[in-house]
PDB file of C-alpha atoms in Angstrom:
ATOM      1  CA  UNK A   1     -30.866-217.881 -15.848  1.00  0.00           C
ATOM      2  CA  UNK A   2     -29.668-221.345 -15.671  1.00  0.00           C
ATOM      3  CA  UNK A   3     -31.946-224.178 -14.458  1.00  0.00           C
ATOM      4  CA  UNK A   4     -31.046-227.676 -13.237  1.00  0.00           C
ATOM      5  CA  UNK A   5     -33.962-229.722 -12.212  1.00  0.00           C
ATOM      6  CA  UNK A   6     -33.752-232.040  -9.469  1.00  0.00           C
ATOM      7  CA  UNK A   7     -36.159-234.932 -10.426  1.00  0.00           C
ATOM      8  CA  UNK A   8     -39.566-232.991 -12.534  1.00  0.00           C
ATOM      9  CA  UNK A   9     -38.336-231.639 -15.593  1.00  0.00           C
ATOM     10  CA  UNK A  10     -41.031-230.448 -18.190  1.00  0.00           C
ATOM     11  CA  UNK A  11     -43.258-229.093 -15.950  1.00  0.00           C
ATOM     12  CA  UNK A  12     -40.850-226.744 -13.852  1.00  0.00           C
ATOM     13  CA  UNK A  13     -39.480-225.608 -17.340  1.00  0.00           C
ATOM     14  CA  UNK A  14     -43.147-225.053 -18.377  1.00  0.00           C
ATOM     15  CA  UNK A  15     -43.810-222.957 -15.457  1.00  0.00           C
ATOM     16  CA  UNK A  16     -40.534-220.754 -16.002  1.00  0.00           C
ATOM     17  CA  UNK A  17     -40.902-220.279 -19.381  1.00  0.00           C
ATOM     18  CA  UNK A  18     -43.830-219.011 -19.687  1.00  0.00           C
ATOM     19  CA  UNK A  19     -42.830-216.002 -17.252  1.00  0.00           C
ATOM     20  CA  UNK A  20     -39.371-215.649 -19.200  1.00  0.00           C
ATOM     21  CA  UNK A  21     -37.784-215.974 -22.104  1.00  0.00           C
ATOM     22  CA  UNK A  22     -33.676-216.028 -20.554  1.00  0.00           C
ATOM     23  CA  UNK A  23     -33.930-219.537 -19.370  1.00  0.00           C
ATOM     24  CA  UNK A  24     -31.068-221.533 -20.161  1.00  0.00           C
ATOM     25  CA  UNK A  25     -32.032-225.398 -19.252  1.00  0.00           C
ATOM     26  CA  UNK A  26     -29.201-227.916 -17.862  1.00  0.00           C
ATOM     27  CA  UNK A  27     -29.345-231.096 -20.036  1.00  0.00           C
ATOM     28  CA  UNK A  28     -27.637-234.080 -20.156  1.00  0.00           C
ATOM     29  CA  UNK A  29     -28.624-235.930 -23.711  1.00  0.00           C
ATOM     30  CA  UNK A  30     -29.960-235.065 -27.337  1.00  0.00           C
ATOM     31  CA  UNK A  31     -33.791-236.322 -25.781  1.00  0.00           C
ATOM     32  CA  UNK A  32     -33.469-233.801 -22.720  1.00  0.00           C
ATOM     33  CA  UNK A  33     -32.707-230.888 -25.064  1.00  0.00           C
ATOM     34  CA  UNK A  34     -35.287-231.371 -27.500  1.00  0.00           C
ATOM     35  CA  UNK A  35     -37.774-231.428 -24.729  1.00  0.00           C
ATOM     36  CA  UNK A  36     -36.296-227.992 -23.600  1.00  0.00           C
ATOM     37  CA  UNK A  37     -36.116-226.770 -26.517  1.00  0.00           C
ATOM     38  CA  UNK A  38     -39.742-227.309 -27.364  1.00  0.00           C
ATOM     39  CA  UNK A  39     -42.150-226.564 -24.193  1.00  0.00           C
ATOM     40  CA  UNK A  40     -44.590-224.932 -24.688  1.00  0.00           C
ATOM     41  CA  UNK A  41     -43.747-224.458 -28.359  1.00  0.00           C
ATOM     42  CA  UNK A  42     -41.258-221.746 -27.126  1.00  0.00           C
ATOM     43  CA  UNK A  43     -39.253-223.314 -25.977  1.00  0.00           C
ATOM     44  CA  UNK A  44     -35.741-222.353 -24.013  1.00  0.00           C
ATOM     45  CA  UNK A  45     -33.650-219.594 -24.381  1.00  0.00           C
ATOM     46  CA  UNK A  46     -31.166-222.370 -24.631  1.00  0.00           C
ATOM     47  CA  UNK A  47     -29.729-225.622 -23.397  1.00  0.00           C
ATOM     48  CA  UNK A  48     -26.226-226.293 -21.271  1.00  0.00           C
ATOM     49  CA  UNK A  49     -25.153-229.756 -21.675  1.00  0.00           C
ATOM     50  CA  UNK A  50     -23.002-231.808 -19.061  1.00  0.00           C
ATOM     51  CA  UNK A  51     -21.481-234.976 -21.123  1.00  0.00           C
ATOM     52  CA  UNK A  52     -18.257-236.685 -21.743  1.00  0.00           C
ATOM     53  CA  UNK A  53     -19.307-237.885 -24.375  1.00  0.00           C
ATOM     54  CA  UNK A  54     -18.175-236.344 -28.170  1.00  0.00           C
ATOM     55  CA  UNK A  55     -21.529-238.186 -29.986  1.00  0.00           C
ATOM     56  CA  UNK A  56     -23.779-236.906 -27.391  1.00  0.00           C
ATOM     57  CA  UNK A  57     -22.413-233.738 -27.753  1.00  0.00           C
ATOM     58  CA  UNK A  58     -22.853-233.920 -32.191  1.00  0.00           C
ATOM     59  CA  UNK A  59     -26.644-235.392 -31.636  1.00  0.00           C
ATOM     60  CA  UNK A  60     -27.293-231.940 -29.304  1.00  0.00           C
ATOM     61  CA  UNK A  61     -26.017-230.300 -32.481  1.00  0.00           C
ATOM     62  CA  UNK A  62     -27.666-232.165 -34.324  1.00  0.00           C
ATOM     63  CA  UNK A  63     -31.229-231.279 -32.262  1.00  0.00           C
ATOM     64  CA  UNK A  64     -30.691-227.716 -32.143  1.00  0.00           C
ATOM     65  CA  UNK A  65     -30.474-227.530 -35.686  1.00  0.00           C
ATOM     66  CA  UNK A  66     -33.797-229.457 -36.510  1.00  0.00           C
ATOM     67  CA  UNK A  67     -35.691-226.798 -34.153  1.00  0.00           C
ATOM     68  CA  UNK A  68     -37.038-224.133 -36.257  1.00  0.00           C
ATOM     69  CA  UNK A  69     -35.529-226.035 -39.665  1.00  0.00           C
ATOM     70  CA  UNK A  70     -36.134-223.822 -42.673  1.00  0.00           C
ATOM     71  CA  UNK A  71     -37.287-225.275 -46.002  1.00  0.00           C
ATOM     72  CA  UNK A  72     -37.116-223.709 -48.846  1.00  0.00           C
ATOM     73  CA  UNK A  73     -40.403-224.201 -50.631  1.00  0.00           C
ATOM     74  CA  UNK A  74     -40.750-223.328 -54.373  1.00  0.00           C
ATOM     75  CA  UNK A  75     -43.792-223.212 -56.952  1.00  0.00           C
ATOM     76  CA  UNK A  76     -43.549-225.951 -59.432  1.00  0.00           C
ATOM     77  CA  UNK A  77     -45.390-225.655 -63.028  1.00  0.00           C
ATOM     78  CA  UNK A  78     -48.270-228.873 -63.138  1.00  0.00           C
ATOM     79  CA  UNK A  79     -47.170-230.419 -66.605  1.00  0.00           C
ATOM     80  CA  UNK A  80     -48.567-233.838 -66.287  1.00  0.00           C
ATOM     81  CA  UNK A  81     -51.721-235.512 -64.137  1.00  0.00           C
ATOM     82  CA  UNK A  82     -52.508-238.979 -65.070  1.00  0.00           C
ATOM     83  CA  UNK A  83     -54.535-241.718 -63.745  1.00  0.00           C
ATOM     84  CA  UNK A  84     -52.273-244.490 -63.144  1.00  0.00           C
ATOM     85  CA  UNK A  85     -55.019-247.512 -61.516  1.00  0.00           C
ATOM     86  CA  UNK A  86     -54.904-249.206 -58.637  1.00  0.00           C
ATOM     87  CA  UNK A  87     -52.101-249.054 -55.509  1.00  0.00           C
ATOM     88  CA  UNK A  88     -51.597-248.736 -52.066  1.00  0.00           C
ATOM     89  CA  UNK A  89     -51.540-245.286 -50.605  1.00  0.00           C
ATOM     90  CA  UNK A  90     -50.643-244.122 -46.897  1.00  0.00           C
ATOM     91  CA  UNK A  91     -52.328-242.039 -44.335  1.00  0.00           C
ATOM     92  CA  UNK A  92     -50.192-240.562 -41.809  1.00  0.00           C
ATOM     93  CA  UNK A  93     -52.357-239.908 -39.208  1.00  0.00           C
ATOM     94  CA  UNK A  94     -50.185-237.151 -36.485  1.00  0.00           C
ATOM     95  CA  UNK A  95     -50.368-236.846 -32.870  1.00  0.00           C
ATOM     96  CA  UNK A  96     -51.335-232.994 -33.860  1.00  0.00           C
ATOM     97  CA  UNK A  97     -53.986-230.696 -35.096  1.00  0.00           C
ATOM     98  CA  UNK A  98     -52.506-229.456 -38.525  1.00  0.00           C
ATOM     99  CA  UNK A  99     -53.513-226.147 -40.075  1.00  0.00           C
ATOM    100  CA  UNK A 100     -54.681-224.741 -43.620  1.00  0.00           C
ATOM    101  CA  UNK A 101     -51.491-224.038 -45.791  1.00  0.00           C
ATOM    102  CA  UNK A 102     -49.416-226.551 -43.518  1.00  0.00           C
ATOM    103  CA  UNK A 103     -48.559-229.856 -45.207  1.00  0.00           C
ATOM    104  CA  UNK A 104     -45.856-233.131 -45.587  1.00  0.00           C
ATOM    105  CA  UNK A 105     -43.122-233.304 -48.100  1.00  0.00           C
ATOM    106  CA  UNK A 106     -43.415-236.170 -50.155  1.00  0.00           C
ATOM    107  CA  UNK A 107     -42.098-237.275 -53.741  1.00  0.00           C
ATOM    108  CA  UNK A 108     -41.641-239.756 -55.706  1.00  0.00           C
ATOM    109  CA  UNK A 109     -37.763-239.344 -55.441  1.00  0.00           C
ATOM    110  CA  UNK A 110     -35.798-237.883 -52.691  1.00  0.00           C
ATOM    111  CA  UNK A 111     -34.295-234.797 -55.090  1.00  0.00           C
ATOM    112  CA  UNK A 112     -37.593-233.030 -55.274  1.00  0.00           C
ATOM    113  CA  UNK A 113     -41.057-232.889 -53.143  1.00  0.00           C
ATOM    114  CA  UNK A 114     -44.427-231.730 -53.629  1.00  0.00           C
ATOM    115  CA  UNK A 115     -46.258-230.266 -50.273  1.00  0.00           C
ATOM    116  CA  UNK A 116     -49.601-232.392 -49.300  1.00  0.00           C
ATOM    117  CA  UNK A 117     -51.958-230.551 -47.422  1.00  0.00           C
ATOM    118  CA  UNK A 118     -53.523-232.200 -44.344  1.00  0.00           C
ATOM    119  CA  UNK A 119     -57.331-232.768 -44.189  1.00  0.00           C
ATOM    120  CA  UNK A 120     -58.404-229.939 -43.077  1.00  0.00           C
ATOM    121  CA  UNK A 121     -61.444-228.431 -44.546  1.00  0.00           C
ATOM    122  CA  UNK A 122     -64.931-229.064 -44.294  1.00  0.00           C
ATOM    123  CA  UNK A 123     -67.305-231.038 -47.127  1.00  0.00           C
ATOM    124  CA  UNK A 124     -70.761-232.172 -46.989  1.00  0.00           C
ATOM    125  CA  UNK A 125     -69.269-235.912 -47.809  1.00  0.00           C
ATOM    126  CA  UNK A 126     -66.693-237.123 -45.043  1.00  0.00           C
ATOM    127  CA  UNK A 127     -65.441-235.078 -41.696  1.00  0.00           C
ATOM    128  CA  UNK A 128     -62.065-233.479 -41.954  1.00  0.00           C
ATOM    129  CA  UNK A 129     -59.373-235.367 -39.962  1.00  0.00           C
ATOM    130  CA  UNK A 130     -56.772-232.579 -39.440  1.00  0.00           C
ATOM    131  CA  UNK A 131     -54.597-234.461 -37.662  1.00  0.00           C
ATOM    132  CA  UNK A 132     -53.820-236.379 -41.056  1.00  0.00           C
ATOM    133  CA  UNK A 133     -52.313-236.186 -44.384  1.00  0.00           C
ATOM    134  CA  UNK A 134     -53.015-238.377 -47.066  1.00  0.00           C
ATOM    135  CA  UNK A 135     -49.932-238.732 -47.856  1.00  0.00           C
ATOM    136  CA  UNK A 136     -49.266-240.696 -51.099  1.00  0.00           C
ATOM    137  CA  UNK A 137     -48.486-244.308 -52.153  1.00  0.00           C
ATOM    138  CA  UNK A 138     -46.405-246.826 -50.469  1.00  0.00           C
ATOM    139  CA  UNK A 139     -43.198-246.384 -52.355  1.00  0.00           C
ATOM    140  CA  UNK A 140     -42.622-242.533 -51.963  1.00  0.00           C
ATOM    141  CA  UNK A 141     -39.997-240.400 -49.871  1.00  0.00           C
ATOM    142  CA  UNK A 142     -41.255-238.067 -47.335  1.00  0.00           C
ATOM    143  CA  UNK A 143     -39.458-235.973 -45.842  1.00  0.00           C
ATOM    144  CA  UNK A 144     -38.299-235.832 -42.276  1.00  0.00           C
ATOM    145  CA  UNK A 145     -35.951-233.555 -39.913  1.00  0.00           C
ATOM    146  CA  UNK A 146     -32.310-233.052 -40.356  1.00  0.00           C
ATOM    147  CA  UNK A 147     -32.749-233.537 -44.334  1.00  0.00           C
ATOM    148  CA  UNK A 148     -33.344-236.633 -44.004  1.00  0.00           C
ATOM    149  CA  UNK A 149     -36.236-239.657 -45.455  1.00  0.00           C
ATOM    150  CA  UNK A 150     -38.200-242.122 -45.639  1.00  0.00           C
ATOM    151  CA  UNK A 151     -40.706-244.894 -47.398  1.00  0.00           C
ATOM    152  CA  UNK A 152     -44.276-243.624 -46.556  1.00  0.00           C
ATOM    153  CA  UNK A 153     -44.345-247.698 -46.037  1.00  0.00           C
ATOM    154  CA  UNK A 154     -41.708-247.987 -43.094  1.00  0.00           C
ATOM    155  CA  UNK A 155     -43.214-244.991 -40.668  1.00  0.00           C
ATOM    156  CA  UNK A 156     -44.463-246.281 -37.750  1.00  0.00           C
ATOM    157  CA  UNK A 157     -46.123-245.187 -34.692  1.00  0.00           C
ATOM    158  CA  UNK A 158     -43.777-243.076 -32.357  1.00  0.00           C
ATOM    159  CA  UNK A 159     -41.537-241.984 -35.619  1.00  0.00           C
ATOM    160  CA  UNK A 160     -41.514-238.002 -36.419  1.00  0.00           C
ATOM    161  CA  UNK A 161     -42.326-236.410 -39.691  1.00  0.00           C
ATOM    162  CA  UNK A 162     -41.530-232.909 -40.906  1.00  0.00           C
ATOM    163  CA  UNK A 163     -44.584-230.539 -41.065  1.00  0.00           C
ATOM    164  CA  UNK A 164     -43.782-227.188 -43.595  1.00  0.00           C
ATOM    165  CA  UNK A 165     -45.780-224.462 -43.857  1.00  0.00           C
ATOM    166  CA  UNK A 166     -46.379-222.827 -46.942  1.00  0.00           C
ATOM    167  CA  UNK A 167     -43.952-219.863 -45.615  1.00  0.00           C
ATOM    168  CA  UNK A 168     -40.992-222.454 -44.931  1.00  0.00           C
ATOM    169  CA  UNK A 169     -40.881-222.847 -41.721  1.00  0.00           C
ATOM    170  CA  UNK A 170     -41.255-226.349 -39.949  1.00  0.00           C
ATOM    171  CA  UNK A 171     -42.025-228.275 -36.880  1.00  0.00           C
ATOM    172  CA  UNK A 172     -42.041-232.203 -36.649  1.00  0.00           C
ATOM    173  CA  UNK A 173     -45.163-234.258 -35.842  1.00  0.00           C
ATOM    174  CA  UNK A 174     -45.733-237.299 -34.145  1.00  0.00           C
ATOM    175  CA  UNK A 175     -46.886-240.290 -35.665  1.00  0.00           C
ATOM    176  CA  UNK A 176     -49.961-241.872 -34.000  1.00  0.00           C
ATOM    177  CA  UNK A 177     -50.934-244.425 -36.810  1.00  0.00           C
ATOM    178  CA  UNK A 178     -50.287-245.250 -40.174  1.00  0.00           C
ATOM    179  CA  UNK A 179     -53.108-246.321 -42.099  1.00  0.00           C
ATOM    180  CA  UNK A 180     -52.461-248.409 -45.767  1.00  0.00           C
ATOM    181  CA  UNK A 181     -55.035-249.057 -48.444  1.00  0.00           C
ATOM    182  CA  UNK A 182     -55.708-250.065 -51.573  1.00  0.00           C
ATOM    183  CA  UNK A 183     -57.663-246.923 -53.603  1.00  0.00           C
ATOM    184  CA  UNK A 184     -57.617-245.648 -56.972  1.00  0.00           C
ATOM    185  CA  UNK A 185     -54.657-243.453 -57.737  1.00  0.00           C
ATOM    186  CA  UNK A 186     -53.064-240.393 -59.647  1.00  0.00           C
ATOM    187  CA  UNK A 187     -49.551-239.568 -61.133  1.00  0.00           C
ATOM    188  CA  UNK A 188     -48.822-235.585 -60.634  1.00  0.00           C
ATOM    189  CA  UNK A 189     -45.763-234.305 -62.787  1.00  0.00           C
ATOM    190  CA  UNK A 190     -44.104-230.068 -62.270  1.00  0.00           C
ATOM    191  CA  UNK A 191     -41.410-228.390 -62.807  1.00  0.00           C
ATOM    192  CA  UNK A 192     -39.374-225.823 -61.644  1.00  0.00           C
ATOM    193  CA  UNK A 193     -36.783-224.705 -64.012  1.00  0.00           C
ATOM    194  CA  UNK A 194     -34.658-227.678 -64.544  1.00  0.00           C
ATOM    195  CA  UNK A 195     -36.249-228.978 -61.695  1.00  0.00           C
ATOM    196  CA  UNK A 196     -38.682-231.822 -62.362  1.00  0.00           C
ATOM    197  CA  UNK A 197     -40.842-233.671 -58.994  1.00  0.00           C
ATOM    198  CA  UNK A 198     -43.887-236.239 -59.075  1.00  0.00           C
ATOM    199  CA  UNK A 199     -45.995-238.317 -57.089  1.00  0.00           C
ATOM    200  CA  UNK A 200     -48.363-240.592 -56.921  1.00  0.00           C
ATOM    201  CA  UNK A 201     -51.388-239.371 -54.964  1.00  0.00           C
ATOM    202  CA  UNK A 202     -54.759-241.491 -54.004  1.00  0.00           C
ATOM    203  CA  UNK A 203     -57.104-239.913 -56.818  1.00  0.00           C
ATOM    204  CA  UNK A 204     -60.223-238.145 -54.843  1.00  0.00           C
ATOM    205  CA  UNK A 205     -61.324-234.695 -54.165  1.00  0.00           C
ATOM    206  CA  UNK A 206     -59.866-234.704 -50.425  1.00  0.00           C
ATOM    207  CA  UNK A 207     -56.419-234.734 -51.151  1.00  0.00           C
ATOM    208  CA  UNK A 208     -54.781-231.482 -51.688  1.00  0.00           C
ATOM    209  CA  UNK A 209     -51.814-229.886 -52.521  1.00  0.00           C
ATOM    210  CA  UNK A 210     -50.965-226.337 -51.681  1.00  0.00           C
ATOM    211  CA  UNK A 211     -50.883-222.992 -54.245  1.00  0.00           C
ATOM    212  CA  UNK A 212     -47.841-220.282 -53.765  1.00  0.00           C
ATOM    213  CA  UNK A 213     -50.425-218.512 -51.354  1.00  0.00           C
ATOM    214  CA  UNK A 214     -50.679-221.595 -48.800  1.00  0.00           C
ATOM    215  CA  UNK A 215     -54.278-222.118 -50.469  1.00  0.00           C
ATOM    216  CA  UNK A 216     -55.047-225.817 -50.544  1.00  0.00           C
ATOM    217  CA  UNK A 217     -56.078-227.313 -54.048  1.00  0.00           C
ATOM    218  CA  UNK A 218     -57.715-230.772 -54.579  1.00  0.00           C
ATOM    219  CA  UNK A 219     -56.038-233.047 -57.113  1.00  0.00           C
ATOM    220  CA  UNK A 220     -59.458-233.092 -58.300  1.00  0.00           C
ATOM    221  CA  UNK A 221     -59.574-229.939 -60.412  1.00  0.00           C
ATOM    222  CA  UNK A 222     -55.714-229.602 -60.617  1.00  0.00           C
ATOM    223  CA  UNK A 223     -54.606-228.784 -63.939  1.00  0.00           C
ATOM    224  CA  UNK A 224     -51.805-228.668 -66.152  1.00  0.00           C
ATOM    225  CA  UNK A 225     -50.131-225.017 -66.096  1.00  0.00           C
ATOM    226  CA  UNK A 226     -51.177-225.162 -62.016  1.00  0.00           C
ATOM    227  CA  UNK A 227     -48.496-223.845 -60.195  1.00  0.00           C
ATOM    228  CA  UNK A 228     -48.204-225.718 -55.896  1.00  0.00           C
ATOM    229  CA  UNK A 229     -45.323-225.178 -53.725  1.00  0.00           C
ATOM    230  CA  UNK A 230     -42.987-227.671 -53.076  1.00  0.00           C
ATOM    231  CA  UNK A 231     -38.899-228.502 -52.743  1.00  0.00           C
ATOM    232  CA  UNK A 232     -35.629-229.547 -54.388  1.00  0.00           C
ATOM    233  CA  UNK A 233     -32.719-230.899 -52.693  1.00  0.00           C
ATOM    234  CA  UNK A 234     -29.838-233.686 -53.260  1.00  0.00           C
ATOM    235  CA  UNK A 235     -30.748-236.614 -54.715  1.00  0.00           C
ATOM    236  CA  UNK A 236     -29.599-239.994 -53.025  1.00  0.00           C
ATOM    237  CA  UNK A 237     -30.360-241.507 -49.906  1.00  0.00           C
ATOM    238  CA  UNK A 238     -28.532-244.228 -47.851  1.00  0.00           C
ATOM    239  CA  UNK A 239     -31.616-245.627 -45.450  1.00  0.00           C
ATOM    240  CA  UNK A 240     -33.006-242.241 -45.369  1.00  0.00           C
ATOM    241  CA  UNK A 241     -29.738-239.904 -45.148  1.00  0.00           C
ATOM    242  CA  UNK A 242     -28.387-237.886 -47.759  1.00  0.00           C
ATOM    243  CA  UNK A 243     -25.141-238.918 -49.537  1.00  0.00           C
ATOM    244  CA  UNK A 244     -23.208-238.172 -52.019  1.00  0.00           C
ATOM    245  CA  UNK A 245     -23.278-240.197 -55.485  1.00  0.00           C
ATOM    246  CA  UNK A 246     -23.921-240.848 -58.417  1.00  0.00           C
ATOM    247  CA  UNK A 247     -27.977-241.324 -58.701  1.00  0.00           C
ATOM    248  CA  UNK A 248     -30.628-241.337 -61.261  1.00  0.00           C
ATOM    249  CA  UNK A 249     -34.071-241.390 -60.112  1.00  0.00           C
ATOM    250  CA  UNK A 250     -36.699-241.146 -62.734  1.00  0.00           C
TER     251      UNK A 250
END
């Protein structure tokens, strides 16, 4: 069934949605589709799009393919943790309520990624804040939609971050705040065949990364020969987007 609203448009979708799952949605950009694409985290069956225009009609492309975006995750070998002093590390605090085995992508280069897990469980020390994930320090990718990054430092409230879970599968989040401080801090090293990722973490027992089973483990008792999920993919970036050349990152 195709609909065409005449002025509401989530909440009509909302309604016929969630008593089918045939609903084709008329759209006329990128931002239309996405929202049709994503109520009530079914989303449509699909989107029809009326446009003249040839770019509006590659960014609906474009959003389709981000829906649903499969990573590949991987387990990577711990070979190195080291305490490297003092630096500024970022909390990206979401406009959601993450789960256990859920995390960002986030490296110290933009060929490979470790998964951080969100805060999530309980301790008899702080409250967990599952809406955030301690991220990593200032300089490091993470990963967004599309295959594409950015500096930990440049997101901003109202940006969009990838979420994986342990499985692959991903969904973004919305930024709410971004918080930046100056804490103690922690160099992780893996591998993964001739794969090699690391990043700089804030060094405390609340920040996690995630075993092969989605199990969340605390950089605090990490150890070398530790095997946590995360992914490899083409080095070099051009402001965030993958290109490319020749790159060394080390």
């Amino acid at each position: 069934v195709i609909v065409r609203t005449r002025d509401w448009t989530v909440i009509p979708l909302e309604n016929l949605v969630a008593q089918s799952d045939r609903i084709i949605a008329a759209v006329g950009s990128a931002d239309e589709a996405k929202v049709a694409l994503t109520v009530l985290e079914r989303g449509t069956a699909g989107v029809l799009l009326s446009t003249d225009d040839p770019a509006e009609i590659r960014r609906v492309a474009k959003a389709i393919a981000g829906v649903g975006e499969e990573v590949p995750l991987v387990p990577f070998e711990v070979t190195r943790i080291v305490p490297v002093g003092m630096g500024d590390r970022v909390c990206v605090d979401t406009c959601s309520i993450l789960a256990d085995g859920e995390g960002m992508l986030v490296g110290n280069t933009s060929s490979a990624f470790l998964l951080v897990h969100p805060e999530t469980l309980e301790n008899p020390y702080v409250a967990p804040r599952p809406f955030r994930v301690n991220a990593g320090a200032v300089h490091a990718y993470i990963r967004l939609a599309e295959g594409k990054t950015a500096y930990l430092a440049d997101l901003a409230v109202g940006d969009k971050v990838l979420v994986a879970e342990h499985t692959g599968p991903t969904h973004e989040a919305v930024v709410g705040r971004v918080k930046i401080e100056r804490r103690p801090l922690l160099l992780v090293e893996a591998k993964a065949g001739d794969a090699k990722v690391s990043l700089v973490l804030q060094n405390a027992e609340t920040i996690r990364l995630v075993r092969e089973d989605g199990t969340p483990v605390s950089v605090a008792v990490l150890a070398v020969g530790d095997k946590v999920l995360g992914s490899v993919e083409e080095g070099g970036r051009h402001f965030g987007v993958a290109v490319k050349e020749t790159i060394l990152e080390k």
